[in-house]
Amino acid sequence: MGKRVFNFYAGPATLPYEVIKEASENVLDFMDLGLSIIEISHRSKEFDDVIKKAASDMKDLLNLGDEYSVLFLQGGASLQFAMIPMNFLGEGETADYIDTGRWSSKAIKEAKLFGNVNVVASSSDKNYTYIPDVKTLKFTDGASYVHITSNNTIYGTQFHQFPDTGNIPLVVDMSSDFMCRELDMNRFSLVYAGAQKNVGPAGVTVVIIKRDMLERIKREVPIILKYETHVEKDSLYNTPSVFGVYVIGLVMKWLKKIGGLKEIERINREKAKLLYDAIDDMSDFYRAVVDKDSRSIMNVTFRIVKEELEAKFVEEAKKNGMVGLKGHRSVGGLRASIYNAMSLEGVKTLVEFMKDFARRNG
Ligand SMILES: *Cc1c(COP(=O)(O)O)cnc(C)c1O
């Protein structure tokens, strides 16, 4: 095997090496069955154990009660943009959205196909470089739900406080910060996340749904797109991403082993601090992009003051074993995605490289 590099891509993203190793062995032979994990039946006893364990470990880690179901769906977070209003936003009704970037905007666009959308706050006035103050928000009376994007992968902002929506269900796109910290999950009615950012490979979308949401279904929707269908069938209405669910199960096992969300949050905060401190300490050379109190601990966006050096930075980082540091094509600049599986060592290596690069080019 070639040398592993540090993977700072925003998604699909880095996974723990021990997870990749165990998965690779089971691609050859799963549990001595003489079968690969990528060829066993989704109706087999062995896979049934895998999917149940992945869901129950996830529930344990998140401290979720029996009133919540964990689903493993397909179609990406992007299908959730459409499924949520299709199920929960009746004609003539209003859903409230907070617009904090490209993914929120996409979610809003889908919702408008089904009902009214009230954008209760937006940070578009400053290029999405901050999270609106959640304490001053006014929600629509009788809104069907409030939708937010907890971490804005492209811009590098993150909600550090959540709005109090009272009786209105709070729906959260947690794709890029799912399971990165301890949160009181009871305040959310529906949480969804494309697995490929923080908990697994591409091809699975995790949906956590409070079961009382099922009483709020507003219209006839295709059976495959009804949450009820997947809750009733435990994500086995049709063939799920067998391999994807299996790898998520391994990631849950890894998270439990290292000490759960409390410990991963501690490590994530340490990694983020190292990186932001480096940027702030070298502010004559690097520049953080977003407001300090909105900074994401998952996606760290920054610029080089002399922007023409950014391409060289990305190139040289790659030569030094660090890939994926180019910012999203819509905003440019630099971005280091430091999800759960990015090691402290990886971040320290990047910080050393940043210091050296600044010294040589300053
Ligand atoms: C990546 C991402 C998406 C889109 O996910 P897909 O699985 O590609 O549909 C949506 N929201 C956020 C916050 C993301 O980071």
mmCIF file of N, CA, C and O in Angstrom, residues 158-254:
data_model
loop_
_atom_site.group_PDB
_atom_site.id
_atom_site.type_symbol
_atom_site.label_atom_id
_atom_site.label_comp_id
_atom_site.label_asym_id
_atom_site.label_seq_id
_atom_site.Cartn_x
_atom_site.Cartn_y
_atom_site.Cartn_z
ATOM 1 N N GLN A 158 -20.807 27.863 11.606
ATOM 2 C CA GLN A 158 -21.516 26.812 12.351
ATOM 3 C C GLN A 158 -22.381 27.448 13.430
ATOM 4 O O GLN A 158 -21.968 28.419 14.072
ATOM 5 N N PHE A 159 -23.566 26.908 13.607
ATOM 6 C CA PHE A 159 -24.422 27.352 14.722
ATOM 7 C C PHE A 159 -23.813 26.843 16.028
ATOM 8 O O PHE A 159 -23.600 25.643 16.182
ATOM 9 N N HIS A 160 -23.546 27.760 16.950
ATOM 10 C CA HIS A 160 -23.083 27.336 18.267
ATOM 11 C C HIS A 160 -24.209 27.417 19.288
ATOM 12 O O HIS A 160 -24.084 26.957 20.413
ATOM 13 N N GLN A 161 -25.308 28.050 18.855
ATOM 14 C CA GLN A 161 -26.542 28.022 19.657
ATOM 15 C C GLN A 161 -27.678 27.726 18.690
ATOM 16 O O GLN A 161 -27.610 28.125 17.526
ATOM 17 N N PHE A 162 -28.708 27.075 19.198
ATOM 18 C CA PHE A 162 -29.828 26.751 18.322
ATOM 19 C C PHE A 162 -31.032 27.594 18.706
ATOM 20 O O PHE A 162 -31.203 27.942 19.874
ATOM 21 N N PRO A 163 -31.866 27.933 17.724
ATOM 22 C CA PRO A 163 -33.031 28.761 18.055
ATOM 23 C C PRO A 163 -34.050 27.991 18.897
ATOM 24 O O PRO A 163 -34.169 26.772 18.771
ATOM 25 N N ASP A 164 -34.731 28.716 19.748
ATOM 26 C CA ASP A 164 -35.838 28.132 20.499
ATOM 27 C C ASP A 164 -37.093 28.328 19.665
ATOM 28 O O ASP A 164 -37.578 29.447 19.511
ATOM 29 N N THR A 165 -37.610 27.236 19.122
ATOM 30 C CA THR A 165 -38.750 27.361 18.204
ATOM 31 C C THR A 165 -40.075 27.022 18.874
ATOM 32 O O THR A 165 -41.095 26.895 18.200
ATOM 33 N N GLY A 166 -40.058 26.869 20.184
ATOM 34 C CA GLY A 166 -41.297 26.572 20.911
ATOM 35 C C GLY A 166 -41.939 25.281 20.416
ATOM 36 O O GLY A 166 -41.287 24.241 20.391
ATOM 37 N N ASN A 167 -43.222 25.396 20.007
ATOM 38 C CA ASN A 167 -43.927 24.191 19.546
ATOM 39 C C ASN A 167 -43.657 23.840 18.093
ATOM 40 O O ASN A 167 -44.152 22.836 17.596
ATOM 41 N N ILE A 168 -42.929 24.697 17.404
ATOM 42 C CA ILE A 168 -42.683 24.445 15.981
ATOM 43 C C ILE A 168 -41.521 23.458 15.844
ATOM 44 O O ILE A 168 -40.462 23.664 16.450
ATOM 45 N N PRO A 169 -41.706 22.380 15.080
ATOM 46 C CA PRO A 169 -40.614 21.402 14.942
ATOM 47 C C PRO A 169 -39.371 22.027 14.318
ATOM 48 O O PRO A 169 -39.467 22.788 13.353
ATOM 49 N N LEU A 170 -38.219 21.712 14.895
ATOM 50 C CA LEU A 170 -36.941 22.201 14.350
ATOM 51 C C LEU A 170 -36.301 21.092 13.525
ATOM 52 O O LEU A 170 -36.102 19.973 13.999
ATOM 53 N N VAL A 171 -36.022 21.418 12.273
ATOM 54 C CA VAL A 171 -35.462 20.463 11.308
ATOM 55 C C VAL A 171 -34.055 20.943 10.950
ATOM 56 O O VAL A 171 -33.868 22.122 10.645
ATOM 57 N N VAL A 172 -33.071 20.047 11.028
ATOM 58 C CA VAL A 172 -31.685 20.487 10.856
ATOM 59 C C VAL A 172 -30.930 19.647 9.822
ATOM 60 O O VAL A 172 -30.876 18.418 9.927
ATOM 61 N N ASP A 173 -30.333 20.343 8.854
ATOM 62 C CA ASP A 173 -29.374 19.707 7.965
ATOM 63 C C ASP A 173 -28.027 19.710 8.690
ATOM 64 O O ASP A 173 -27.378 20.743 8.819
ATOM 65 N N MET A 174 -27.634 18.531 9.203
ATOM 66 C CA MET A 174 -26.400 18.418 9.979
ATOM 67 C C MET A 174 -25.321 17.690 9.187
ATOM 68 O O MET A 174 -24.400 17.098 9.766
ATOM 69 N N SER A 175 -25.429 17.748 7.866
ATOM 70 C CA SER A 175 -24.531 16.932 7.029
ATOM 71 C C SER A 175 -23.065 17.041 7.419
ATOM 72 O O SER A 175 -22.362 16.043 7.499
ATOM 73 N N SER A 176 -22.597 18.271 7.644
ATOM 74 C CA SER A 176 -21.153 18.395 7.820
ATOM 75 C C SER A 176 -20.723 18.583 9.270
ATOM 76 O O SER A 176 -19.536 18.814 9.534
ATOM 77 N N ASP A 177 -21.657 18.464 10.224
ATOM 78 C CA ASP A 177 -21.185 18.429 11.618
ATOM 79 C C ASP A 177 -21.938 17.414 12.475
ATOM 80 O O ASP A 177 -21.901 17.480 13.700
ATOM 81 N N PHE A 178 -22.525 16.438 11.815
ATOM 82 C CA PHE A 178 -23.251 15.388 12.521
ATOM 83 C C PHE A 178 -22.290 14.592 13.409
ATOM 84 O O PHE A 178 -21.241 14.141 12.958
ATOM 85 N N MET A 179 -22.633 14.464 14.671
ATOM 86 C CA MET A 179 -21.858 13.693 15.648
ATOM 87 C C MET A 179 -20.456 14.252 15.907
ATOM 88 O O MET A 179 -19.536 13.519 16.255
ATOM 89 N N CYS A 180 -20.297 15.571 15.723
ATOM 90 C CA CYS A 180 -18.979 16.163 16.001
ATOM 91 C C CYS A 180 -18.909 16.708 17.415
ATOM 92 O O CYS A 180 -17.857 17.112 17.879
ATOM 93 N N ARG A 181 -20.076 16.766 18.106
ATOM 94 C CA ARG A 181 -20.114 17.378 19.442
ATOM 95 C C ARG A 181 -21.331 16.841 20.189
ATOM 96 O O ARG A 181 -22.241 16.275 19.593
ATOM 97 N N GLU A 182 -21.314 17.086 21.491
ATOM 98 C CA GLU A 182 -22.472 16.693 22.295
ATOM 99 C C GLU A 182 -23.558 17.738 22.143
ATOM 100 O O GLU A 182 -23.306 18.931 22.316
ATOM 101 N N LEU A 183 -24.757 17.283 21.818
ATOM 102 C CA LEU A 183 -25.885 18.212 21.697
ATOM 103 C C LEU A 183 -27.088 17.583 22.381
ATOM 104 O O LEU A 183 -27.192 16.355 22.434
ATOM 105 N N ASP A 184 -27.994 18.424 22.846
ATOM 106 C CA ASP A 184 -29.247 17.901 23.350
ATOM 107 C C ASP A 184 -30.150 17.636 22.139
ATOM 108 O O ASP A 184 -30.744 18.556 21.581
ATOM 109 N N MET A 185 -30.209 16.379 21.733
ATOM 110 C CA MET A 185 -30.923 16.049 20.492
ATOM 111 C C MET A 185 -32.442 16.180 20.651
ATOM 112 O O MET A 185 -33.163 16.218 19.664
ATOM 113 N N ASN A 186 -32.896 16.244 21.904
ATOM 114 C CA ASN A 186 -34.342 16.303 22.129
ATOM 115 C C ASN A 186 -34.998 17.552 21.579
ATOM 116 O O ASN A 186 -36.201 17.606 21.409
ATOM 117 N N ARG A 187 -34.159 18.560 21.282
ATOM 118 C CA ARG A 187 -34.760 19.785 20.757
ATOM 119 C C ARG A 187 -35.026 19.710 19.258
ATOM 120 O O ARG A 187 -35.642 20.599 18.702
ATOM 121 N N PHE A 188 -34.563 18.631 18.622
ATOM 122 C CA PHE A 188 -34.745 18.514 17.182
ATOM 123 C C PHE A 188 -35.848 17.501 16.846
ATOM 124 O O PHE A 188 -35.935 16.449 17.449
ATOM 125 N N SER A 189 -36.655 17.833 15.846
ATOM 126 C CA SER A 189 -37.691 16.898 15.405
ATOM 127 C C SER A 189 -37.216 16.044 14.252
ATOM 128 O O SER A 189 -37.676 14.921 14.064
ATOM 129 N N LEU A 190 -36.325 16.615 13.449
ATOM 130 C CA LEU A 190 -35.755 15.843 12.341
ATOM 131 C C LEU A 190 -34.345 16.359 12.076
ATOM 132 O O LEU A 190 -34.133 17.569 11.995
ATOM 133 N N VAL A 191 -33.411 15.425 11.996
ATOM 134 C CA VAL A 191 -32.023 15.767 11.683
ATOM 135 C C VAL A 191 -31.608 14.887 10.525
ATOM 136 O O VAL A 191 -31.931 13.701 10.504
ATOM 137 N N TYR A 192 -30.932 15.470 9.555
ATOM 138 C CA TYR A 192 -30.445 14.621 8.453
ATOM 139 C C TYR A 192 -29.008 14.972 8.117
ATOM 140 O O TYR A 192 -28.545 16.085 8.376
ATOM 141 N N ALA A 193 -28.317 13.981 7.548
ATOM 142 C CA ALA A 193 -26.896 14.169 7.243
ATOM 143 C C ALA A 193 -26.461 13.197 6.166
ATOM 144 O O ALA A 193 -26.659 11.987 6.301
ATOM 145 N N GLY A 194 -25.887 13.717 5.109
ATOM 146 C CA GLY A 194 -25.210 12.854 4.145
ATOM 147 C C GLY A 194 -24.033 12.231 4.870
ATOM 148 O O GLY A 194 -23.246 12.937 5.493
ATOM 149 N N ALA A 195 -23.907 10.911 4.823
ATOM 150 C CA ALA A 195 -22.886 10.239 5.640
ATOM 151 C C ALA A 195 -21.466 10.599 5.243
ATOM 152 O O ALA A 195 -20.547 10.531 6.060
ATOM 153 N N GLN A 196 -21.287 11.014 4.006
ATOM 154 C CA GLN A 196 -19.923 11.132 3.452
ATOM 155 C C GLN A 196 -19.077 12.247 4.038
ATOM 156 O O GLN A 196 -17.907 12.375 3.713
ATOM 157 N N LYS A 197 -19.665 13.091 4.914
ATOM 158 C CA LYS A 197 -18.863 14.135 5.525
ATOM 159 C C LYS A 197 -18.230 13.631 6.824
ATOM 160 O O LYS A 197 -17.044 13.753 7.009
ATOM 161 N N ASN A 198 -19.055 13.077 7.695
ATOM 162 C CA ASN A 198 -18.494 12.804 9.023
ATOM 163 C C ASN A 198 -18.695 11.389 9.560
ATOM 164 O O ASN A 198 -18.116 11.046 10.577
ATOM 165 N N VAL A 199 -19.498 10.566 8.914
ATOM 166 C CA VAL A 199 -19.757 9.252 9.521
ATOM 167 C C VAL A 199 -19.660 8.051 8.586
ATOM 168 O O VAL A 199 -19.943 6.925 9.008
ATOM 169 N N GLY A 200 -19.268 8.250 7.349
ATOM 170 C CA GLY A 200 -19.204 7.064 6.495
ATOM 171 C C GLY A 200 -18.886 7.392 5.051
ATOM 172 O O GLY A 200 -18.432 8.490 4.739
ATOM 173 N N PRO A 201 -19.122 6.437 4.169
ATOM 174 C CA PRO A 201 -18.867 6.688 2.745
ATOM 175 C C PRO A 201 -20.082 7.343 2.087
ATOM 176 O O PRO A 201 -21.154 7.427 2.696
ATOM 177 N N ALA A 202 -19.932 7.789 0.865
ATOM 178 C CA ALA A 202 -21.063 8.336 0.113
ATOM 179 C C ALA A 202 -22.067 7.219 -0.170
ATOM 180 O O ALA A 202 -21.702 6.053 -0.258
ATOM 181 N N GLY A 203 -23.338 7.595 -0.291
ATOM 182 C CA GLY A 203 -24.350 6.611 -0.649
ATOM 183 C C GLY A 203 -25.389 6.366 0.424
ATOM 184 O O GLY A 203 -26.377 5.672 0.191
ATOM 185 N N VAL A 204 -25.184 6.915 1.608
ATOM 186 C CA VAL A 204 -26.183 6.796 2.681
ATOM 187 C C VAL A 204 -26.484 8.184 3.237
ATOM 188 O O VAL A 204 -25.586 9.008 3.368
ATOM 189 N N THR A 205 -27.726 8.408 3.563
ATOM 190 C CA THR A 205 -28.120 9.622 4.270
ATOM 191 C C THR A 205 -28.745 9.189 5.580
ATOM 192 O O THR A 205 -29.678 8.386 5.586
ATOM 193 N N VAL A 206 -28.214 9.687 6.664
ATOM 194 C CA VAL A 206 -28.801 9.378 7.968
ATOM 195 C C VAL A 206 -29.954 10.346 8.218
ATOM 196 O O VAL A 206 -29.805 11.555 8.002
ATOM 197 N N VAL A 207 -31.091 9.815 8.638
ATOM 198 C CA VAL A 207 -32.216 10.661 9.037
ATOM 199 C C VAL A 207 -32.634 10.243 10.441
ATOM 200 O O VAL A 207 -32.843 9.054 10.699
ATOM 201 N N ILE A 208 -32.712 11.212 11.326
ATOM 202 C CA ILE A 208 -33.209 10.949 12.677
ATOM 203 C C ILE A 208 -34.531 11.681 12.794
ATOM 204 O O ILE A 208 -34.593 12.899 12.595
ATOM 205 N N ILE A 209 -35.553 10.932 13.066
ATOM 206 C CA ILE A 209 -36.882 11.550 13.057
ATOM 207 C C ILE A 209 -37.636 11.200 14.329
ATOM 208 O O ILE A 209 -37.643 10.048 14.771
ATOM 209 N N LYS A 210 -38.215 12.231 14.913
ATOM 210 C CA LYS A 210 -39.055 12.037 16.092
ATOM 211 C C LYS A 210 -40.388 11.518 15.567
ATOM 212 O O LYS A 210 -40.949 12.089 14.627
ATOM 213 N N ARG A 211 -40.873 10.458 16.188
ATOM 214 C CA ARG A 211 -42.010 9.784 15.550
ATOM 215 C C ARG A 211 -43.290 10.606 15.510
ATOM 216 O O ARG A 211 -44.149 10.378 14.659
ATOM 217 N N ASP A 212 -43.402 11.612 16.394
ATOM 218 C CA ASP A 212 -44.636 12.415 16.317
ATOM 219 C C ASP A 212 -44.707 13.226 15.020
ATOM 220 O O ASP A 212 -45.774 13.723 14.651
ATOM 221 N N MET A 213 -43.589 13.321 14.315
ATOM 222 C CA MET A 213 -43.609 14.005 13.012
ATOM 223 C C MET A 213 -44.475 13.252 12.013
ATOM 224 O O MET A 213 -45.028 13.846 11.080
ATOM 225 N N LEU A 214 -44.597 11.950 12.208
ATOM 226 C CA LEU A 214 -45.347 11.142 11.239
ATOM 227 C C LEU A 214 -46.833 11.491 11.245
ATOM 228 O O LEU A 214 -47.538 11.230 10.281
ATOM 229 N N GLU A 215 -47.284 12.095 12.346
ATOM 230 C CA GLU A 215 -48.694 12.505 12.387
ATOM 231 C C GLU A 215 -48.913 13.806 11.629
ATOM 232 O O GLU A 215 -50.037 14.270 11.489
ATOM 233 N N ARG A 216 -47.848 14.403 11.169
ATOM 234 C CA ARG A 216 -47.949 15.703 10.513
ATOM 235 C C ARG A 216 -47.863 15.604 8.992
ATOM 236 O O ARG A 216 -47.742 16.617 8.326
ATOM 237 N N ILE A 217 -47.889 14.400 8.468
ATOM 238 C CA ILE A 217 -47.782 14.240 7.010
ATOM 239 C C ILE A 217 -48.972 14.939 6.345
ATOM 240 O O ILE A 217 -50.115 14.727 6.718
ATOM 241 N N LYS A 218 -48.658 15.803 5.373
ATOM 242 C CA LYS A 218 -49.655 16.724 4.860
ATOM 243 C C LYS A 218 -50.339 16.316 3.560
ATOM 244 O O LYS A 218 -51.367 16.835 3.211
ATOM 245 N N ARG A 219 -49.756 15.438 2.803
ATOM 246 C CA ARG A 219 -50.368 15.129 1.500
ATOM 247 C C ARG A 219 -49.984 13.712 1.093
ATOM 248 O O ARG A 219 -49.167 13.066 1.745
ATOM 249 N N GLU A 220 -50.636 13.240 0.041
ATOM 250 C CA GLU A 220 -50.247 11.960 -0.532
ATOM 251 C C GLU A 220 -48.865 12.121 -1.152
ATOM 252 O O GLU A 220 -48.675 12.991 -2.007
ATOM 253 N N VAL A 221 -47.918 11.339 -0.712
ATOM 254 C CA VAL A 221 -46.613 11.380 -1.373
ATOM 255 C C VAL A 221 -46.271 9.968 -1.827
ATOM 256 O O VAL A 221 -46.785 8.991 -1.277
ATOM 257 N N PRO A 222 -45.434 9.850 -2.848
ATOM 258 C CA PRO A 222 -45.036 8.504 -3.278
ATOM 259 C C PRO A 222 -44.542 7.686 -2.089
ATOM 260 O O PRO A 222 -43.880 8.220 -1.193
ATOM 261 N N ILE A 223 -44.871 6.422 -2.080
ATOM 262 C CA ILE A 223 -44.562 5.552 -0.938
ATOM 263 C C ILE A 223 -43.073 5.586 -0.577
ATOM 264 O O ILE A 223 -42.707 5.662 0.590
ATOM 265 N N ILE A 224 -42.236 5.577 -1.586
ATOM 266 C CA ILE A 224 -40.783 5.556 -1.358
ATOM 267 C C ILE A 224 -40.296 6.847 -0.698
ATOM 268 O O ILE A 224 -39.261 6.877 -0.049
ATOM 269 N N LEU A 225 -41.058 7.921 -0.837
ATOM 270 C CA LEU A 225 -40.624 9.220 -0.300
ATOM 271 C C LEU A 225 -41.317 9.588 1.012
ATOM 272 O O LEU A 225 -41.155 10.687 1.528
ATOM 273 N N LYS A 226 -42.102 8.634 1.535
ATOM 274 C CA LYS A 226 -42.778 8.862 2.815
ATOM 275 C C LYS A 226 -41.878 8.406 3.953
ATOM 276 O O LYS A 226 -41.405 7.272 3.949
ATOM 277 N N TYR A 227 -41.691 9.263 4.952
ATOM 278 C CA TYR A 227 -40.872 8.858 6.102
ATOM 279 C C TYR A 227 -41.462 7.620 6.781
ATOM 280 O O TYR A 227 -40.752 6.740 7.239
ATOM 281 N N GLU A 228 -42.800 7.609 6.844
ATOM 282 C CA GLU A 228 -43.510 6.503 7.480
ATOM 283 C C GLU A 228 -43.058 5.139 6.933
ATOM 284 O O GLU A 228 -42.856 4.192 7.688
ATOM 285 N N THR A 229 -42.917 5.073 5.629
ATOM 286 C CA THR A 229 -42.516 3.823 4.971
ATOM 287 C C THR A 229 -41.209 3.312 5.556
ATOM 288 O O THR A 229 -41.077 2.134 5.903
ATOM 289 N N HIS A 230 -40.256 4.205 5.673
ATOM 290 C CA HIS A 230 -38.919 3.786 6.104
ATOM 291 C C HIS A 230 -38.862 3.529 7.602
ATOM 292 O O HIS A 230 -38.098 2.689 8.061
ATOM 293 N N VAL A 231 -39.682 4.250 8.368
ATOM 294 C CA VAL A 231 -39.748 3.988 9.810
ATOM 295 C C VAL A 231 -40.351 2.607 10.038
ATOM 296 O O VAL A 231 -39.818 1.785 10.787
ATOM 297 N N GLU A 232 -41.450 2.333 9.337
ATOM 298 C CA GLU A 232 -42.135 1.035 9.517
ATOM 299 C C GLU A 232 -41.247 -0.131 9.112
ATOM 300 O O GLU A 232 -41.296 -1.191 9.722
ATOM 301 N N LYS A 233 -40.473 0.061 8.066
ATOM 302 C CA LYS A 233 -39.660 -1.053 7.538
ATOM 303 C C LYS A 233 -38.215 -1.009 8.038
ATOM 304 O O LYS A 233 -37.363 -1.723 7.497
ATOM 305 N N ASP A 234 -37.926 -0.193 9.029
ATOM 306 C CA ASP A 234 -36.557 -0.108 9.565
ATOM 307 C C ASP A 234 -35.506 0.062 8.471
ATOM 308 O O ASP A 234 -34.487 -0.642 8.444
ATOM 309 N N SER A 235 -35.738 0.971 7.564
ATOM 310 C CA SER A 235 -34.809 1.291 6.456
ATOM 311 C C SER A 235 -34.627 0.142 5.457
ATOM 312 O O SER A 235 -33.708 0.173 4.646
ATOM 313 N N LEU A 236 -35.503 -0.865 5.535
ATOM 314 C CA LEU A 236 -35.368 -2.003 4.613
ATOM 315 C C LEU A 236 -36.583 -2.129 3.690
ATOM 316 O O LEU A 236 -36.932 -3.225 3.257
ATOM 317 N N TYR A 237 -37.214 -1.000 3.386
ATOM 318 C CA TYR A 237 -38.333 -1.045 2.427
ATOM 319 C C TYR A 237 -37.817 -1.513 1.074
ATOM 320 O O TYR A 237 -38.428 -2.328 0.400
ATOM 321 N N ASN A 238 -36.676 -0.946 0.668
ATOM 322 C CA ASN A 238 -35.990 -1.444 -0.530
ATOM 323 C C ASN A 238 -34.520 -1.666 -0.165
ATOM 324 O O ASN A 238 -34.137 -1.512 1.002
ATOM 325 N N THR A 239 -33.705 -2.023 -1.126
ATOM 326 C CA THR A 239 -32.305 -2.331 -0.837
ATOM 327 C C THR A 239 -31.572 -1.083 -0.368
ATOM 328 O O THR A 239 -31.470 -0.105 -1.114
ATOM 329 N N PRO A 240 -31.090 -1.080 0.843
ATOM 330 C CA PRO A 240 -30.316 0.093 1.296
ATOM 331 C C PRO A 240 -28.882 -0.008 0.771
ATOM 332 O O PRO A 240 -28.515 -1.013 0.164
ATOM 333 N N SER A 241 -28.083 1.017 1.020
ATOM 334 C CA SER A 241 -26.662 0.951 0.698
ATOM 335 C C SER A 241 -26.007 0.035 1.719
ATOM 336 O O SER A 241 -25.616 0.450 2.808
ATOM 337 N N VAL A 242 -25.933 -1.245 1.380
ATOM 338 C CA VAL A 242 -25.455 -2.257 2.326
ATOM 339 C C VAL A 242 -24.046 -1.915 2.818
ATOM 340 O O VAL A 242 -23.776 -1.889 4.022
ATOM 341 N N PHE A 243 -23.163 -1.647 1.886
ATOM 342 C CA PHE A 243 -21.781 -1.343 2.268
ATOM 343 C C PHE A 243 -21.713 -0.052 3.088
ATOM 344 O O PHE A 243 -21.008 0.029 4.091
ATOM 345 N N GLY A 244 -22.462 0.958 2.664
ATOM 346 C CA GLY A 244 -22.451 2.242 3.365
ATOM 347 C C GLY A 244 -22.905 2.093 4.816
ATOM 348 O O GLY A 244 -22.275 2.626 5.732
ATOM 349 N N VAL A 245 -23.982 1.360 5.020
ATOM 350 C CA VAL A 245 -24.499 1.162 6.377
ATOM 351 C C VAL A 245 -23.488 0.381 7.216
ATOM 352 O O VAL A 245 -23.239 0.700 8.382
ATOM 353 N N TYR A 246 -22.874 -0.611 6.580
ATOM 354 C CA TYR A 246 -21.856 -1.409 7.280
ATOM 355 C C TYR A 246 -20.707 -0.505 7.759
ATOM 356 O O TYR A 246 -20.282 -0.586 8.919
ATOM 357 N N VAL A 247 -20.235 0.374 6.882
ATOM 358 C CA VAL A 247 -19.114 1.251 7.272
ATOM 359 C C VAL A 247 -19.549 2.233 8.360
ATOM 360 O O VAL A 247 -18.792 2.500 9.303
ATOM 361 N N ILE A 248 -20.764 2.741 8.271
ATOM 362 C CA ILE A 248 -21.258 3.613 9.355
ATOM 363 C C ILE A 248 -21.212 2.854 10.682
ATOM 364 O O ILE A 248 -20.804 3.397 11.715
ATOM 365 N N GLY A 249 -21.589 1.599 10.646
ATOM 366 C CA GLY A 249 -21.529 0.773 11.857
ATOM 367 C C GLY A 249 -20.113 0.718 12.422
ATOM 368 O O GLY A 249 -19.913 0.817 13.635
ATOM 369 N N LEU A 250 -19.136 0.586 11.539
ATOM 370 C CA LEU A 250 -17.736 0.563 12.002
ATOM 371 C C LEU A 250 -17.331 1.905 12.596
ATOM 372 O O LEU A 250 -16.601 1.970 13.590
ATOM 373 N N VAL A 251 -17.812 2.988 11.981
ATOM 374 C CA VAL A 251 -17.480 4.324 12.506
ATOM 375 C C VAL A 251 -18.110 4.513 13.892
ATOM 376 O O VAL A 251 -17.485 5.080 14.801
ATOM 377 N N MET A 252 -19.320 3.982 14.078
ATOM 378 C CA MET A 252 -19.966 4.084 15.400
ATOM 379 C C MET A 252 -19.151 3.318 16.447
ATOM 380 O O MET A 252 -18.954 3.781 17.567
ATOM 381 N N LYS A 253 -18.684 2.147 16.053
ATOM 382 C CA LYS A 253 -17.857 1.328 16.955
ATOM 383 C C LYS A 253 -16.580 2.104 17.336
ATOM 384 O O LYS A 253 -16.187 2.140 18.506
ATOM 385 N N TRP A 254 -15.973 2.740 16.338
ATOM 386 C CA TRP A 254 -14.757 3.542 16.571
ATOM 387 C C TRP A 254 -15.050 4.711 17.518
ATOM 388 O O TRP A 254 -14.302 4.970 18.465
#
